[in-house]
mmCIF file of C-alpha atoms in Angstrom:
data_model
loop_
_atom_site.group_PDB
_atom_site.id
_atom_site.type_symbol
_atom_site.label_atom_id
_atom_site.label_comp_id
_atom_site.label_asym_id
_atom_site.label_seq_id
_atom_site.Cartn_x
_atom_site.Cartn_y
_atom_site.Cartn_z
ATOM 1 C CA UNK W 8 13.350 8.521 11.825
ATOM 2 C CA UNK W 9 9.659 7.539 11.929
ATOM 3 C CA UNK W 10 8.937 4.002 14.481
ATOM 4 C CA UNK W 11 6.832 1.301 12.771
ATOM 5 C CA UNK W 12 4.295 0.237 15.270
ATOM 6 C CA UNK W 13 2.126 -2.977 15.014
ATOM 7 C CA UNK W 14 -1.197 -2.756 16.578
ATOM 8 C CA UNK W 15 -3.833 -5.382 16.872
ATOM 9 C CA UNK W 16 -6.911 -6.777 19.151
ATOM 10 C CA UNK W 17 -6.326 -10.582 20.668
ATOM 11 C CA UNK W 18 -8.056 -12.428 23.487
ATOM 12 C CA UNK W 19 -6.721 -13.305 26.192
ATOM 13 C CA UNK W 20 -5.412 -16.896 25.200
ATOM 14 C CA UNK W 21 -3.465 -14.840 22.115
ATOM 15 C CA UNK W 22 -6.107 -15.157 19.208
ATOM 16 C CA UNK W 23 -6.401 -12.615 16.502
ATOM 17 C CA UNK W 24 -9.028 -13.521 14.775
ATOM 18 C CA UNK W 25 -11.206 -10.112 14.495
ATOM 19 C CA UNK W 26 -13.913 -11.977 14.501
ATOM 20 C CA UNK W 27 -13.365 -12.862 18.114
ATOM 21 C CA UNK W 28 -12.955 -9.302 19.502
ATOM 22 C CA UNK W 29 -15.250 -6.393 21.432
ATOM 23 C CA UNK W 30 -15.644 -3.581 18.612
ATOM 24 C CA UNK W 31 -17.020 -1.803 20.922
ATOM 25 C CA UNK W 32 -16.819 2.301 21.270
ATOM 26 C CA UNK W 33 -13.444 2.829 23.539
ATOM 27 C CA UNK W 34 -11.483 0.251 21.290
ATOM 28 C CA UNK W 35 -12.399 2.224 17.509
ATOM 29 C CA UNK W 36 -11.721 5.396 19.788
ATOM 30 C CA UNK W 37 -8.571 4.222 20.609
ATOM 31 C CA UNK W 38 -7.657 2.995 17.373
ATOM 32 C CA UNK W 39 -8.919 6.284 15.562
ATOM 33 C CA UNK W 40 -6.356 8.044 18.119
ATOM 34 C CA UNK W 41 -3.360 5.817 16.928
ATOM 35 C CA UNK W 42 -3.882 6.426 13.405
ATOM 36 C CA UNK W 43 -4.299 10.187 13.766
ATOM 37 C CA UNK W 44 -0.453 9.558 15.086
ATOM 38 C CA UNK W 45 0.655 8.044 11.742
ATOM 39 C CA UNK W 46 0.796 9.197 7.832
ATOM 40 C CA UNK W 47 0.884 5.543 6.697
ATOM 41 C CA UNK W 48 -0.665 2.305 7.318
ATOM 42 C CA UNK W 49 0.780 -1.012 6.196
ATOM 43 C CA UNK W 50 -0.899 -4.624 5.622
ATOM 44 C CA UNK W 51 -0.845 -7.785 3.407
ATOM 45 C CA UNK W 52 -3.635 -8.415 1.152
ATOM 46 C CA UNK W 53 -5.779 -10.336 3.796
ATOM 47 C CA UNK W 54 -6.146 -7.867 5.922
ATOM 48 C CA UNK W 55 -6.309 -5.036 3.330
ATOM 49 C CA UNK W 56 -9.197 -6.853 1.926
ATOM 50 C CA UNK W 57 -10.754 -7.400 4.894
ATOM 51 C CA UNK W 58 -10.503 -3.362 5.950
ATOM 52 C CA UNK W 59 -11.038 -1.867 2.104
ATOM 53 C CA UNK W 60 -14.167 -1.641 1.124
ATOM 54 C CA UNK W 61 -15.850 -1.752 4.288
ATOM 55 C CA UNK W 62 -14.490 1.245 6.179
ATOM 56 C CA UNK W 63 -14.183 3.881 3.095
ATOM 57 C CA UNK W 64 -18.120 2.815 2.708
ATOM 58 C CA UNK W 65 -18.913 3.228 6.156
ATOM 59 C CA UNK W 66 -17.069 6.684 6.109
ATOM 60 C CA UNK W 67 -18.593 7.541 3.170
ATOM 61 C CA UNK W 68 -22.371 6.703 4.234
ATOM 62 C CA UNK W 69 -21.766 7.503 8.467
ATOM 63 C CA UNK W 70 -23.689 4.583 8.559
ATOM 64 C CA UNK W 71 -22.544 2.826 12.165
ATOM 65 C CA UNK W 72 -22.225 4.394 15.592
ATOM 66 C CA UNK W 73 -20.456 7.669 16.268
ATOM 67 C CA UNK W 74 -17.399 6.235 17.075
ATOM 68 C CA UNK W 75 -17.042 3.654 14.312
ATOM 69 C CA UNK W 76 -17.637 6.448 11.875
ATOM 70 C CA UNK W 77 -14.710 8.390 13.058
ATOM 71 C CA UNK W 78 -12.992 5.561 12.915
ATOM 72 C CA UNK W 79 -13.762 4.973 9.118
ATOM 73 C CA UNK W 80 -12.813 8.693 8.530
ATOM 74 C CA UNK W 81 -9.583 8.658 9.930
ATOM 75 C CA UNK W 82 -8.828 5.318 8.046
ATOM 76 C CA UNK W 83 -9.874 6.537 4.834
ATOM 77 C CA UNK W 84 -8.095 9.959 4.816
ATOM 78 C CA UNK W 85 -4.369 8.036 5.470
ATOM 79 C CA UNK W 86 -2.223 6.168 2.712
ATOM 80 C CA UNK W 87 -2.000 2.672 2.489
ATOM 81 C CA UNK W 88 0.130 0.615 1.524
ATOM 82 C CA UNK W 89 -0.525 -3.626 0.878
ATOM 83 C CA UNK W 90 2.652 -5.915 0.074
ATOM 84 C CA UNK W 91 1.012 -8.280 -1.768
ATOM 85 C CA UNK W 92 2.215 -10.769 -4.766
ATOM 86 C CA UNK W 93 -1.554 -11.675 -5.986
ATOM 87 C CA UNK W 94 -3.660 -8.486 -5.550
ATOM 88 C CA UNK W 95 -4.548 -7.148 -9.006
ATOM 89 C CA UNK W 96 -5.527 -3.701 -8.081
ATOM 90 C CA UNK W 97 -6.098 -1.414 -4.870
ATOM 91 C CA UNK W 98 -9.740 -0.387 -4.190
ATOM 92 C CA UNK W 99 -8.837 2.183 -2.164
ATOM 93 C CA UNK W 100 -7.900 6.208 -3.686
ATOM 94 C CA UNK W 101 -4.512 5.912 -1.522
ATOM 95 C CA UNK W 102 -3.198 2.786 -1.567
ATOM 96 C CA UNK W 103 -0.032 1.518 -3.412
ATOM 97 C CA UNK W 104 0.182 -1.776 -3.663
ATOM 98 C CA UNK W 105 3.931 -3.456 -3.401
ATOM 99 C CA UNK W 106 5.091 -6.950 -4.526
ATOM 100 C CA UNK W 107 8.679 -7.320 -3.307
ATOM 101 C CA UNK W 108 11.485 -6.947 -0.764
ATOM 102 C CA UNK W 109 9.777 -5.717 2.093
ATOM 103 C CA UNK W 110 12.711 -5.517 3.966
ATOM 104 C CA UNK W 111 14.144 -2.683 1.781
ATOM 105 C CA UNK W 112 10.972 -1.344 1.676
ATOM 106 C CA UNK W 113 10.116 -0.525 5.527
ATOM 107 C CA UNK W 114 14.082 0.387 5.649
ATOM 108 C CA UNK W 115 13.051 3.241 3.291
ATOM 109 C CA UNK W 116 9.798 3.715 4.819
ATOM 110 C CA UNK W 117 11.463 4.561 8.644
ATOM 111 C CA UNK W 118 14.094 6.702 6.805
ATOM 112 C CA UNK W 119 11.736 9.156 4.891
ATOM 113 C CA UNK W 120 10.054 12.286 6.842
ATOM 114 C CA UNK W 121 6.711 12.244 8.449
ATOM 115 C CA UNK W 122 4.588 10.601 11.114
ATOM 116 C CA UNK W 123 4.833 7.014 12.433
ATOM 117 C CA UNK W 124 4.008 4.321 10.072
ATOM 118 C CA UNK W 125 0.871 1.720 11.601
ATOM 119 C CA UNK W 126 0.630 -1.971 10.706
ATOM 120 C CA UNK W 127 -2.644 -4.668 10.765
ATOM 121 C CA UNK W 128 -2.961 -7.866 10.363
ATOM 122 C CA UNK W 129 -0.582 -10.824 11.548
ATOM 123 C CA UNK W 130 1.451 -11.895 8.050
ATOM 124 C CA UNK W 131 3.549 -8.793 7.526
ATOM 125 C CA UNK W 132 4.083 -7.699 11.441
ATOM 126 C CA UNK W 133 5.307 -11.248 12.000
ATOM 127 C CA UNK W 134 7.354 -11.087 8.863
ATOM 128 C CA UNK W 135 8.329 -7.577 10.121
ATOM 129 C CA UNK W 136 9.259 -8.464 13.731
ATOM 130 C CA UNK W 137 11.600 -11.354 12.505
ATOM 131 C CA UNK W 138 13.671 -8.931 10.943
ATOM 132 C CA UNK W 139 13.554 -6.258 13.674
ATOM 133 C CA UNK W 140 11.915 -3.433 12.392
ATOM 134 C CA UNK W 141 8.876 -3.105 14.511
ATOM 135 C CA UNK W 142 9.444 -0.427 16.931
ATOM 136 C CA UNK W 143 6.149 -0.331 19.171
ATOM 137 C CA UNK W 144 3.746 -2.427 19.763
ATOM 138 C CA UNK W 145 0.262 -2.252 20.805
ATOM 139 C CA UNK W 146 -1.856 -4.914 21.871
ATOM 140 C CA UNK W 147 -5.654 -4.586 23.386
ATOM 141 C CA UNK W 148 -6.440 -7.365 24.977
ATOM 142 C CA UNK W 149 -9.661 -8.419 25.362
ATOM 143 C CA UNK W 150 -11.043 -10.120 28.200
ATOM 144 C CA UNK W 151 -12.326 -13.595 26.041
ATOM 145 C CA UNK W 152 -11.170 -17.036 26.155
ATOM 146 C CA UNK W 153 -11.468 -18.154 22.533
ATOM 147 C CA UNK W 154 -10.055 -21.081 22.287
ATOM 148 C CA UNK W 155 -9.477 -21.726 19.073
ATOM 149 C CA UNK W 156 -8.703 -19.260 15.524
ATOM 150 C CA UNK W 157 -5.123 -17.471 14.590
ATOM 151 C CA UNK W 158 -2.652 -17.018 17.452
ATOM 152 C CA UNK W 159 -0.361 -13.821 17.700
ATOM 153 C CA UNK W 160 3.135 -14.741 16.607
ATOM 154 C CA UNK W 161 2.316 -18.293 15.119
ATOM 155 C CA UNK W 162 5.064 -19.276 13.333
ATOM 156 C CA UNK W 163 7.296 -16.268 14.112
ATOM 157 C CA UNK W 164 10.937 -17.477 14.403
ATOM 158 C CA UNK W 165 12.683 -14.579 16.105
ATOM 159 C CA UNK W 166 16.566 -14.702 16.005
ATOM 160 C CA UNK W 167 16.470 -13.789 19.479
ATOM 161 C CA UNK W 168 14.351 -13.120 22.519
ATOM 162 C CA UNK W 169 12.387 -10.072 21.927
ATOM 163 C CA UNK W 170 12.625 -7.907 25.459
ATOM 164 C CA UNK W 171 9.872 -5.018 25.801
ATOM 165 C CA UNK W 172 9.143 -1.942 28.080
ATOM 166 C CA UNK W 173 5.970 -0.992 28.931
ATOM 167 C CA UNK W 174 5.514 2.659 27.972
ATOM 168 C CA UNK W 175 1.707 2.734 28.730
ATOM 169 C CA UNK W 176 -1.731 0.792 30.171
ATOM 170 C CA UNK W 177 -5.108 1.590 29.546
ATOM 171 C CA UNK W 178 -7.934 0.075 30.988
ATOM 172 C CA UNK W 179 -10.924 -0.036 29.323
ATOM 173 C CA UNK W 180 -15.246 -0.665 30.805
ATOM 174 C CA UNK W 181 -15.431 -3.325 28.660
ATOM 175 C CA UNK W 182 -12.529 -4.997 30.490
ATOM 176 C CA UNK W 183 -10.178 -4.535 27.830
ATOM 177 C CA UNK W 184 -6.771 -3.677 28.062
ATOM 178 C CA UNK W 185 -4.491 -1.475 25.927
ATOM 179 C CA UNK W 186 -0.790 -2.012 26.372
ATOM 180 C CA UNK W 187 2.232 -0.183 24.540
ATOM 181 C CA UNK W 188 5.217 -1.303 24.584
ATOM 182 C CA UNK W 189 8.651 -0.372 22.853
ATOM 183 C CA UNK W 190 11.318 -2.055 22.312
ATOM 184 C CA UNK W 191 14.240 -1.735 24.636
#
């Protein structure tokens, strides 16, 4: 059975907001190594939109630093899939784009053969983690205050206290951490 693993950057103080975050060389090289793990990757529309077109350009043109590029490589050579109820059309060669029951969708998803299955953003993993179907998770944690923007896990109503073990740390020079977890 493949594990569904949400991954994202916050601060310390539990915002999201990627415009709050160090993009700097370890974290796309750690990144790029997670989704060489996984065959699929999984996001709403707002976070779909805000990834496609921007990395498939940037692989295309190898126009950012050496690590960012792999990066962009690596995220344009894996399928996508968006559960979205208002996007028209994918812009990306790989993506499908789904509109309901993403329950029974993910269900399917962890049942079929291949890798791991990766998901961005906040909307779906939250949505995801309510019903229990996140397996891993992977937070870097950057070493900012921000003090305002989206917090991890606003508005998540979990049925019941969500107990994780730490499978892994990794500090980064930035000051970063990366921690996996899995759930017990």
């Amino acid at each position: 059975m493949r594990n569904v693993i949400f991954a994202i950057n916050t601060t310390l103080d539990g915002c999201v907001d990627h415009t709050k975050q160090i993009a700097d060389e370890e974290t796309h090289e750690y990144f790029t190594q997670l989704m060489r793990d996984v065959d699929l990757l999984v996001f709403g529309r707002k976070t779909y939109q805000l990834m496609v077109p921007f990395w498939p350009e940037v692989a295309k043109n190898q126009s950012m630093t050496r690590a960012s590029n792999e990066f962009a490589r690596t995220f344009d050579s894996i399928n996508k899939i968006v559960f979205s109820r208002s996007l028209d059309s994918a812009e990306d060669r790989n993506t499908r784009i789904i509109r309901t029951n993403l329950h029974g969708e993910i269900l399917k998803l962890k049942q079929e053969q291949g890798k791991n299955v990766l998901l961005g953003g906040v909307s779906v993993p939250s949505q995801l983690m309510e019903l229990g179907l996140v397996d891993e998770y992977r937070f870097v944690v950057g070493p900012i205050v921000a003090g305002e923007g989206r917090r991890l896990l606003e508005g998540v109503s979990l049925p019941q206290r969500l107990q994780l073990k730490l499978v892994e740390s990794k500090f980064f020079k930035s000051g970063c951490v990366a921690l996996h977890y899995s759930k017990q």
